[in-house]
CSV table of C-alpha atoms in Angstrom, one decimal:
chain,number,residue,atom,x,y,z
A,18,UNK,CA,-13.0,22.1,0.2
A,19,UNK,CA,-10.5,19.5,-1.0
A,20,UNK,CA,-12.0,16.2,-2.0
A,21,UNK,CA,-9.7,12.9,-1.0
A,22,UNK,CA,-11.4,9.4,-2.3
A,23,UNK,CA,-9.6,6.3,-0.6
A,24,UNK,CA,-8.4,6.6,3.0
A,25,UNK,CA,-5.3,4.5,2.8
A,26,UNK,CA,-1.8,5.9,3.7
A,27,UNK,CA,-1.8,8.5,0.6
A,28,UNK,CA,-5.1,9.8,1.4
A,29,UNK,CA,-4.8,9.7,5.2
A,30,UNK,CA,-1.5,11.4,4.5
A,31,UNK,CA,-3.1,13.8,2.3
A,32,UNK,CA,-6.0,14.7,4.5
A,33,UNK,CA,-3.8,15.4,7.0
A,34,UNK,CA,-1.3,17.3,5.1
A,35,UNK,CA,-4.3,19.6,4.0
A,36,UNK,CA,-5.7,20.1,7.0
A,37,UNK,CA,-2.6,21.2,9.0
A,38,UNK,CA,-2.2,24.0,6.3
A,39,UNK,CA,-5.8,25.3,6.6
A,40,UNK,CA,-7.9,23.6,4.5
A,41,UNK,CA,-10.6,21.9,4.8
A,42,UNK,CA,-11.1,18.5,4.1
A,43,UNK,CA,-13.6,15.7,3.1
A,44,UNK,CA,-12.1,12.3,2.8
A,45,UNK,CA,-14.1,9.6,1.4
A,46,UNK,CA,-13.6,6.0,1.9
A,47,UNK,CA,-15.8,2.9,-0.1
A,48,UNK,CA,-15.0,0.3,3.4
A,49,UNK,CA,-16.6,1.1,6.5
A,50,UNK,CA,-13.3,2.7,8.3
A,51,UNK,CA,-10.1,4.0,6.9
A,52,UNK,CA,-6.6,2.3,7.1
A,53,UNK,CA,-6.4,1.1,3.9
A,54,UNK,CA,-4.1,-2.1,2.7
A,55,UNK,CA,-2.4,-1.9,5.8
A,56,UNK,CA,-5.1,-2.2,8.0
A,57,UNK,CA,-7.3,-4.4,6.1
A,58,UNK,CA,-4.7,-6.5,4.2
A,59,UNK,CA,-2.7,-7.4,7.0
A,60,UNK,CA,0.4,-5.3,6.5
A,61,UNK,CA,3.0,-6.1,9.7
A,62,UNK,CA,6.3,-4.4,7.8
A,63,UNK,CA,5.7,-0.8,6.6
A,64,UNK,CA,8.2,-0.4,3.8
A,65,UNK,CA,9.6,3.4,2.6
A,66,UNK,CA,10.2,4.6,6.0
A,67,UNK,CA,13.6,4.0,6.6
A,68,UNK,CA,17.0,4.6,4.0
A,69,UNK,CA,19.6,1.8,4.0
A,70,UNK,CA,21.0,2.8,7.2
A,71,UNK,CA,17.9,2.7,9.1
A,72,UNK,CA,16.9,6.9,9.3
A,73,UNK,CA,14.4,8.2,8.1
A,74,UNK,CA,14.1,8.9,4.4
A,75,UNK,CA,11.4,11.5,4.2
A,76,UNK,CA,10.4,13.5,8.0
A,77,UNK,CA,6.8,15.0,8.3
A,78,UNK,CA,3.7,12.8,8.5
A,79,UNK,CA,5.5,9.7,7.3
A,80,UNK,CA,8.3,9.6,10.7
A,81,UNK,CA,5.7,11.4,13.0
A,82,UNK,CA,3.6,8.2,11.7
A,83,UNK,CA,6.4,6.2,13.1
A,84,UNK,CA,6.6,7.8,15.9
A,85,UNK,CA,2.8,7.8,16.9
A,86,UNK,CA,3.0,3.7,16.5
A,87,UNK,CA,6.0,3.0,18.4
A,88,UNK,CA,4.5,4.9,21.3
A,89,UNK,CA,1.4,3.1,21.2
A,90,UNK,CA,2.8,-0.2,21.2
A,91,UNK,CA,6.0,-1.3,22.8
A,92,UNK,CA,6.1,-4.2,20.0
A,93,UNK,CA,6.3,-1.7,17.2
A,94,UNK,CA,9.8,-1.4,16.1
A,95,UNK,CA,12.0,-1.2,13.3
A,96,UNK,CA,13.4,-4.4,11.6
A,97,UNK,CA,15.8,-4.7,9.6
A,98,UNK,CA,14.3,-7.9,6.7
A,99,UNK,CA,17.4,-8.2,4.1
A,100,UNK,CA,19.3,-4.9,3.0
A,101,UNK,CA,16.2,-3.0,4.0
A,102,UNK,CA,14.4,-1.9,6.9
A,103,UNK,CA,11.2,-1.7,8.1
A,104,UNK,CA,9.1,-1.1,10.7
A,105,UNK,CA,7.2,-4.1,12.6
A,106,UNK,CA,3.7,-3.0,13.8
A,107,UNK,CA,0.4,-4.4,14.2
A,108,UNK,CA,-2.0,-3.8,11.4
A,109,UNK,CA,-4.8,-3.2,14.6
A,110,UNK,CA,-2.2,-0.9,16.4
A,111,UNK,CA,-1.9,1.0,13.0
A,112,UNK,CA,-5.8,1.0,12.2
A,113,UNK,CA,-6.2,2.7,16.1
A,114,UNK,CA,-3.4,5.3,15.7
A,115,UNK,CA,-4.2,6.5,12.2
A,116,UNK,CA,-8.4,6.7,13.3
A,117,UNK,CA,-7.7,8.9,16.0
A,118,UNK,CA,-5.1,11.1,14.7
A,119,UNK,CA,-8.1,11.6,11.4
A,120,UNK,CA,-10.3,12.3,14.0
A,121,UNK,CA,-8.0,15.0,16.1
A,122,UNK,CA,-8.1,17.0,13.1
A,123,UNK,CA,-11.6,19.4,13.0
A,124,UNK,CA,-11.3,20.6,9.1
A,125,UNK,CA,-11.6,16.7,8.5
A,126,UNK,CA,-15.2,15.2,7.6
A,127,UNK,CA,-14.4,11.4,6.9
A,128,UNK,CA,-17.1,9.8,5.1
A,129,UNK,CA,-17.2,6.1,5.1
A,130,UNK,CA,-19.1,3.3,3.3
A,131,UNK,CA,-19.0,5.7,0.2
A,132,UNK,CA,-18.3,6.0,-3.2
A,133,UNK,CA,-17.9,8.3,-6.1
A,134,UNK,CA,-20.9,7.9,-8.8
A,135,UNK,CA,-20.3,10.5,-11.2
A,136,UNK,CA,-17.7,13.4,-11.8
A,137,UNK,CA,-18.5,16.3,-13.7
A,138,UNK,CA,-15.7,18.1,-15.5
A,139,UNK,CA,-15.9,21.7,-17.7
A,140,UNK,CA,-12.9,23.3,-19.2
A,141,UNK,CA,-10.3,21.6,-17.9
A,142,UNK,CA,-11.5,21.1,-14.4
A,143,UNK,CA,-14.1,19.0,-12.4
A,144,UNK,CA,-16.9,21.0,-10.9
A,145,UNK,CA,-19.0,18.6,-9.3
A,146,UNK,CA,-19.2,15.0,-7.8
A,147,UNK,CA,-21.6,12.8,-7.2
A,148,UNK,CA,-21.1,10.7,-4.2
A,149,UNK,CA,-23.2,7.7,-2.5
A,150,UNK,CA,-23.7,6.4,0.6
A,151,UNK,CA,-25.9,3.1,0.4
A,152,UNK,CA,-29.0,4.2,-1.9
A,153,UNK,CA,-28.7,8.0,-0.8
A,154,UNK,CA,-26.7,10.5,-3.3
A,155,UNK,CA,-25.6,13.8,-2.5
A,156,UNK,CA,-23.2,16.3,-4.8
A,157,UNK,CA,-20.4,18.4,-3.9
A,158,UNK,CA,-18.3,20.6,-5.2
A,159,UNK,CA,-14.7,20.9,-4.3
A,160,UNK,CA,-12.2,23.0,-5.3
A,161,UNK,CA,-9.9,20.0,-6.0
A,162,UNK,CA,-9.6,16.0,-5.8
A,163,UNK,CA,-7.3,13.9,-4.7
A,164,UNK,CA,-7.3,10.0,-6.1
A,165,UNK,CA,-5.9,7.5,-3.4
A,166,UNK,CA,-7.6,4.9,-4.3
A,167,UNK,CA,-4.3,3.0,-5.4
A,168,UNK,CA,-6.1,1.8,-8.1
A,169,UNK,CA,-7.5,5.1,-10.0
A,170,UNK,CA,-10.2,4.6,-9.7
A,171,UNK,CA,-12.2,7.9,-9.4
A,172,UNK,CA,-9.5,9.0,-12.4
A,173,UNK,CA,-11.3,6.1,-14.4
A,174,UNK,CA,-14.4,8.1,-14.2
A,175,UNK,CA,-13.2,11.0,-15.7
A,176,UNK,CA,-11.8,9.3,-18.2
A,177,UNK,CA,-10.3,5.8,-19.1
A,178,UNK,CA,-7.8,7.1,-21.5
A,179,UNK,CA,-6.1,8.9,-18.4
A,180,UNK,CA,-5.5,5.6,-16.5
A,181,UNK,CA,-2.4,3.3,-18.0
A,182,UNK,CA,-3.4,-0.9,-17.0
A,183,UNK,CA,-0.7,-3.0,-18.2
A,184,UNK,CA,-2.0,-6.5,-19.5
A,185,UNK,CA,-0.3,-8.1,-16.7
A,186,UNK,CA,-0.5,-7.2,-13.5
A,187,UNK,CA,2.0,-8.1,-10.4
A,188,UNK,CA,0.5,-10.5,-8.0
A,189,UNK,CA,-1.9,-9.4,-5.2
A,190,UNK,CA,-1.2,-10.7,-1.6
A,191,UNK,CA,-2.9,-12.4,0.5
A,192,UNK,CA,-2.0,-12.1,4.1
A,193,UNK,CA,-3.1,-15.0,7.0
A,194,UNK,CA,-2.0,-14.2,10.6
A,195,UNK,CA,-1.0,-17.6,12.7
A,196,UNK,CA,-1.1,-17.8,16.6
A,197,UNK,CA,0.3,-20.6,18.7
A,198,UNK,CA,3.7,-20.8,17.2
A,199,UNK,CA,6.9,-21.5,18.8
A,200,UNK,CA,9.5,-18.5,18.9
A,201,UNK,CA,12.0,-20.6,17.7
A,202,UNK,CA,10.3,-21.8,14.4
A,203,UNK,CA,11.2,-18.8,12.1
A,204,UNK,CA,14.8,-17.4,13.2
A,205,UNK,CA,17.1,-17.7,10.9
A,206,UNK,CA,18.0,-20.0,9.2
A,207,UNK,CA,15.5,-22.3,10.3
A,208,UNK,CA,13.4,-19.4,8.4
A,209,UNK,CA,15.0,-20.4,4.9
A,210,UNK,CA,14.8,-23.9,5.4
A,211,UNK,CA,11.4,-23.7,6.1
A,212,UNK,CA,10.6,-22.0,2.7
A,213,UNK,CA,12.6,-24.4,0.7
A,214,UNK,CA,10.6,-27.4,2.7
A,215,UNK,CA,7.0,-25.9,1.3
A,216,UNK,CA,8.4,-25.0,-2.4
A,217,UNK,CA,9.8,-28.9,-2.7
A,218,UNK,CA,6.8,-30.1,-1.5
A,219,UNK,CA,5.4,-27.9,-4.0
A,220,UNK,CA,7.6,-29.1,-6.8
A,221,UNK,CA,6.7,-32.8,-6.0
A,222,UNK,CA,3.1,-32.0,-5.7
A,223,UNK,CA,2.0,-32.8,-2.0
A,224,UNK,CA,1.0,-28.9,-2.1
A,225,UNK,CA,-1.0,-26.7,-4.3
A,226,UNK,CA,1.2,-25.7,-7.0
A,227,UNK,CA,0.6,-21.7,-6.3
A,228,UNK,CA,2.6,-22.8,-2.5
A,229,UNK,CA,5.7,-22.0,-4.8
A,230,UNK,CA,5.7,-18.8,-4.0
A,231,UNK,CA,4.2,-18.8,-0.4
A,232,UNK,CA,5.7,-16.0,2.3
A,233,UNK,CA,6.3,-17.0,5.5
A,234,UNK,CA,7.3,-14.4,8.2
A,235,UNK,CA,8.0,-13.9,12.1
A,236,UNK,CA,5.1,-11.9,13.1
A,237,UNK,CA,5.1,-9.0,15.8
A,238,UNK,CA,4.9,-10.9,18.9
A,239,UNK,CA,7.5,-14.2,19.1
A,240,UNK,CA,4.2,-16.1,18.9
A,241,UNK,CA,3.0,-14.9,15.7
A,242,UNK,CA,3.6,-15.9,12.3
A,243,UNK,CA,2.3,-14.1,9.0
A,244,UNK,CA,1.5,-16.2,5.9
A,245,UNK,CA,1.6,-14.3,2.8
A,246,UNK,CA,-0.1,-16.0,-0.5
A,247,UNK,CA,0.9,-15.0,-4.1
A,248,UNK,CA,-2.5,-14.4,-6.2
A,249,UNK,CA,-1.9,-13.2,-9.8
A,250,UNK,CA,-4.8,-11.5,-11.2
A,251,UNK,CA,-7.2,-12.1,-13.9
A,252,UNK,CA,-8.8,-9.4,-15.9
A,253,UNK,CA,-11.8,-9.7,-13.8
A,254,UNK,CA,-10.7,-9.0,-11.0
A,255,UNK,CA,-12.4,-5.7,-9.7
A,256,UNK,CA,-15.8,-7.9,-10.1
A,257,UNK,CA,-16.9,-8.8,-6.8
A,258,UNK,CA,-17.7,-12.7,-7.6
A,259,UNK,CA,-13.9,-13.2,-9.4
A,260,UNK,CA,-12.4,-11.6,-6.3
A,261,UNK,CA,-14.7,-14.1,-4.0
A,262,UNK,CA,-13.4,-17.2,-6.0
A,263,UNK,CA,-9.7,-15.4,-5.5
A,264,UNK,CA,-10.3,-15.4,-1.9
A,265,UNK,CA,-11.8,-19.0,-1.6
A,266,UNK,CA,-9.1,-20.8,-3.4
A,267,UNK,CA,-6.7,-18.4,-1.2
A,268,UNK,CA,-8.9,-20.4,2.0
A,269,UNK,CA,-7.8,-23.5,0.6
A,270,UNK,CA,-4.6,-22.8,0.3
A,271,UNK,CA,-3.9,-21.9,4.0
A,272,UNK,CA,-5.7,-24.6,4.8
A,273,UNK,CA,-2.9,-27.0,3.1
A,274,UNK,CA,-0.6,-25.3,4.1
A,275,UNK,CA,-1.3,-25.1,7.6
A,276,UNK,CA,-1.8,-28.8,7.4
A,277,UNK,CA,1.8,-29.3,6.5
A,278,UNK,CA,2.9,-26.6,9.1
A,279,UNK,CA,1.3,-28.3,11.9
A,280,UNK,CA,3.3,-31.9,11.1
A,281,UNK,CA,6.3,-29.6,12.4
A,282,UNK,CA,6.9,-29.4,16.3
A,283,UNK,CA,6.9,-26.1,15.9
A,284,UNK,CA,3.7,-25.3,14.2
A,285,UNK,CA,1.9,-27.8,15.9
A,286,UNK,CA,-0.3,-25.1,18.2
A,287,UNK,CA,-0.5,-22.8,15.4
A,288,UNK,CA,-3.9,-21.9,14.8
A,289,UNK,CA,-5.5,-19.0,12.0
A,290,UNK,CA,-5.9,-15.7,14.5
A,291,UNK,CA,-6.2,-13.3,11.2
A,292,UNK,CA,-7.3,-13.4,7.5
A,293,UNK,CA,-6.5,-10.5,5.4
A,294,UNK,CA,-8.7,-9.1,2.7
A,295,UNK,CA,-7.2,-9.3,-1.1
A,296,UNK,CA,-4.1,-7.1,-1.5
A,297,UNK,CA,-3.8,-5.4,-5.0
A,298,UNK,CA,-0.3,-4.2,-5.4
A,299,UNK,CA,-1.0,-2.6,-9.2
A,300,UNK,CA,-4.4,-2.0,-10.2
A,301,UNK,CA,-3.4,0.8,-12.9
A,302,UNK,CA,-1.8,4.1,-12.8
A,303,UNK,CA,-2.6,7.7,-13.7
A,304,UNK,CA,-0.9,9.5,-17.0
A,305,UNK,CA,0.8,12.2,-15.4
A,306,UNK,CA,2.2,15.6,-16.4
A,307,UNK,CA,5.4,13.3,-16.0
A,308,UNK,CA,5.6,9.2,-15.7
A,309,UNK,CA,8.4,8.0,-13.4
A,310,UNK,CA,10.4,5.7,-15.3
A,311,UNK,CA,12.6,2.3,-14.0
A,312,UNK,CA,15.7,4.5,-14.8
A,313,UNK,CA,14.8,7.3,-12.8
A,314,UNK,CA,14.7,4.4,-9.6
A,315,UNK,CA,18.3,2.8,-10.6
A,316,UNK,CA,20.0,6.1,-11.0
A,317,UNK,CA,18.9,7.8,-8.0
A,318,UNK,CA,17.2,10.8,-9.8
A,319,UNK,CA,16.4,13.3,-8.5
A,320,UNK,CA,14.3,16.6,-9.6
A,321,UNK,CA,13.6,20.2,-8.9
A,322,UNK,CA,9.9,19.9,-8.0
A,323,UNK,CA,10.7,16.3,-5.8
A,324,UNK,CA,7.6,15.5,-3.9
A,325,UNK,CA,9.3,13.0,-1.7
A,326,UNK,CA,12.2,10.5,-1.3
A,327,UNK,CA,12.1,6.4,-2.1
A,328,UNK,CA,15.4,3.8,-1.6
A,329,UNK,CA,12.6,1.2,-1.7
A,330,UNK,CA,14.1,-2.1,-4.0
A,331,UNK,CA,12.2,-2.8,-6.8
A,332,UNK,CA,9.7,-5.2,-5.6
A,333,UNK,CA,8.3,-7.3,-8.5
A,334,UNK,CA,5.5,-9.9,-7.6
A,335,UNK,CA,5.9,-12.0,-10.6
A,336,UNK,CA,2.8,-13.8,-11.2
A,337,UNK,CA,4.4,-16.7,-12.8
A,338,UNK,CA,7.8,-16.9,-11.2
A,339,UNK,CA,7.3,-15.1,-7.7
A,340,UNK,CA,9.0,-11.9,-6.2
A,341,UNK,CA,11.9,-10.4,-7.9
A,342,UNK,CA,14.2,-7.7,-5.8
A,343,UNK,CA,16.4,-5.4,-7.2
A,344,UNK,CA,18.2,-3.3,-4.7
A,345,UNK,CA,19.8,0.4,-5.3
A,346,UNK,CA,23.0,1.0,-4.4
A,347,UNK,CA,23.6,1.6,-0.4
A,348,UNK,CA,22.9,5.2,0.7
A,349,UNK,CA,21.0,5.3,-2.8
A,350,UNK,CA,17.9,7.1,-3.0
A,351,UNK,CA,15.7,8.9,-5.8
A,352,UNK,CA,13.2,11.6,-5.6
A,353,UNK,CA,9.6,11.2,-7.0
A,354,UNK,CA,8.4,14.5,-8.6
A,355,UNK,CA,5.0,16.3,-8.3
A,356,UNK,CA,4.3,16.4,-11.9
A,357,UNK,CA,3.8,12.7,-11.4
A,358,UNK,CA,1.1,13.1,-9.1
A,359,UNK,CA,-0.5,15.6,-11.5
A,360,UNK,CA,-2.9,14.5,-13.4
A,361,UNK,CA,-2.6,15.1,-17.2
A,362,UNK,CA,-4.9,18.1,-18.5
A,363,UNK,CA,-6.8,18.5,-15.9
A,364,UNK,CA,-6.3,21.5,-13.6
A,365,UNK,CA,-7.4,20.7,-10.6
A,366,UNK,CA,-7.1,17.0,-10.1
A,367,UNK,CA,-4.3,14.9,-8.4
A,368,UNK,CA,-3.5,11.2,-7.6
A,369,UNK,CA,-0.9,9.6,-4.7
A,370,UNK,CA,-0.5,6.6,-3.3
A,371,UNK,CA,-0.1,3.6,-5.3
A,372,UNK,CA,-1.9,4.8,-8.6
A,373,UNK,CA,1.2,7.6,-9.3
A,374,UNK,CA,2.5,8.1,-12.7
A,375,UNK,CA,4.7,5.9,-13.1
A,376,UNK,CA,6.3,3.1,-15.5
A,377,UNK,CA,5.6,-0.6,-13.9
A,378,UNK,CA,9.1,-1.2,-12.4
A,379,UNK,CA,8.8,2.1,-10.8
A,380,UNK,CA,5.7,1.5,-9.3
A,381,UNK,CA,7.1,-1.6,-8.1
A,382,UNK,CA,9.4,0.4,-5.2
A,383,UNK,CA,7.5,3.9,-5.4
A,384,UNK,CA,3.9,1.9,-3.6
A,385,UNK,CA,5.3,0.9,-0.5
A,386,UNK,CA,3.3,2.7,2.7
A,387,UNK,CA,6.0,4.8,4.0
A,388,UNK,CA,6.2,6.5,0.3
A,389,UNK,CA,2.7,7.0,0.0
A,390,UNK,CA,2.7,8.7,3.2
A,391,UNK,CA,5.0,11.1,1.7
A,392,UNK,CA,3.4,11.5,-1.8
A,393,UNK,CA,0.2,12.0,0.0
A,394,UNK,CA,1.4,14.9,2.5
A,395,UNK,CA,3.3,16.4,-0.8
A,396,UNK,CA,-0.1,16.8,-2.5
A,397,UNK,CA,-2.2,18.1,0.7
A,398,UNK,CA,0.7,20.5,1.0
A,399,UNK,CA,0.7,21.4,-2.7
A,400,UNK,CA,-3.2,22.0,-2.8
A,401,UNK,CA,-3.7,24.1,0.3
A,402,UNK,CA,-0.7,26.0,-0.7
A,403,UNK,CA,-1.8,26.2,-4.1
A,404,UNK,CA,-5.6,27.6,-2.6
A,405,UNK,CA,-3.9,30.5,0.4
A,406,UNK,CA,-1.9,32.1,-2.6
A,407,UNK,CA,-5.1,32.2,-5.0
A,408,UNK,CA,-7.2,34.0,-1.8
């Protein structure tokens, strides 16, 4: 039995991956339903799907994923937002699709409202976990385990030493949905405008200073509107009560915002129809059996064990100056190894998603969800490969 913790795109991808090839699977998941930051954070344009011409960049689970949400929803599309493309899909439509293809797949148990406790290792490998469900433990042992928590966090229990946190952290997101607003308000370049309104009115003070670096983008429907907040993060912020005060001064925020919105013909129906949970972009990476570095993404590189392929720019949230965007070349892509999702020294122990082995920058265009996707079904594919040939 392989052990996934964290069903987001890596882990979904991974469970799936797995299971296809034989194995069997038990994916664990700390919220009460998978989806991950998509789903949960309010993510309405998957990025890593697509190269610079609009194809795919990596087939398997990551286009059939595409393909499964453009057939449920005739909204879902793909968009083309600056020299990239993504693809524009409801976070509910994506929630739905991803469920039920979990639950079309028999070797998968899916555990939710669950956690990892304790990890037991021995010579290299772990050979037991404790997991919990409210107050009830229970202990399994898998034959391998899969980190896609984006944040390593079952890696952390292992050992500390094996997880690389930088001092400071890009920004996390924080994503409110608006209704009630007039098709017109955010083509371009009434769009750009509309940003440089809110960050002068953030220069001169009639905003929150943190409105400097407010997001605002067309939504799904022509209706829709998503507001995306920049929230850089203390050390703290895995506590629950920091991540509350983080998400009340986020409240207050919209809330200002909105008000200045609304004083705009166009906004003035626009009501809050969505509020997205905390979105951590970087919460520390693994130390791999090899570490991606910002070269390897500007060069193109590729390798002989490649996992999967990213053109993804390198997106920087800059906690004190905002996003920073550096694009690769057109037709440009590079190639993310599996060493990278190997964890160091241990045998049997793996990590995808957002918590790969990487150097910051790298991270920075290696997390988006169509890449996880792809680093996630590399892994399933890698372990229940790995397990027919030791039968």
């Amino acid at each position: 039995m392989i052990l996934v913790i964290g069903a987001g795109a890596a882990g979904m991808a991974t469970a799936l991956s797995a299971a296809l090839r034989g194995a069997d699977v038990t994916l664990v998941e700390n919220t009460a339903s998978p989806g991950g930051t998509v789903a949960r954070s309010l993510i309405h344009t998957l990025g890593g799907l697509y190269d610079s011409a609009g194809r795919y960049i990596n087939y398997g689970l990551a286009a059939e994923l595409a393909e499964r949400l453009t057939r449920a929803d005739p909204l879902a599309r793909p968009r083309k937002i600056g020299k990239t493309w993504t693809l524009s899909v409801s976070p509910e439509i994506y929630r739905r699709v991803t469920e039920e293809w979990l639950a079309s797949q028999d070797r998968i148990r899916v555990i939710s409202n669950c956690r990892v406790a304790r990890i037991e290792t021995q010579a290299g490998s772990i050979t037991g976990v404790e997991l919990r469900r409210g107050a009830s433990p229970f202990f399994i042992e898998p034959e391998a385990m899969v980190d896609t928590t984006g944040t390593a966090e079952a890696i952390r229990l292992i050992d500390p030493e094996l997880v690389l946190d930088d001092s400071e952290r890009a920004a996390a997101g924080l994503i409110f949905r608006l209704s009630g607003v007039n098709p017109e308000a955010l083509k371009f370049p009434g769009n750009i405008d509309l940003l440089r309104r809110i960050r002068a009115a953030a220069e001169k003070g009639l905003l929150p200073d943190e409105c400097r670096f407010v997001w605002v983008d067309r939504g799904v429907s022509d209706t829709e509107a998503y507001l995306k907040l920049s929230v850089p993060l203390g050390a703290d912020w895995r506590n629950s009560a920091a991540s509350a005060e983080l998400a009340i001064a986020g409240e207050k925020i919209l809330n200002s915002v909105l008000a200045f919105l609304k004083e705009r013909a166009e906004f003035s129906e626009a009501e809050v129809s969505g509020r997205g949970e905390l979105g951590v972009r970087e919460g520390g990476r693994i130390r791999g059996e090899y570490c991606l570095t910002a070269d390897d993404v500007r060069s193109g590189r590729k390798f002989a064990d490649a996992a999967c392929r990213c053109c993804w720019p390198i997106e920087y949230w800059n906690p004190r100056s905002g996003v920073e965007l550096e694009y690769l070349p057109s037709d440009m892509y590079y190639e993310i190894p599996l060493r990278s999702l190997k964890v160091s020294n241990l045998r049997n122990v793996w990590a995808a998603g957002k918590c790969l082995s990487a150097e910051r920058l790298a991270q920075a265009s290696a997390r988006v969800v169509g890449c996880c996707w792809a680093m996630g079904e590399a892994v399933g594919n890698a372990i229940a490969s790995g397990n027919k040939e030791a039968e």
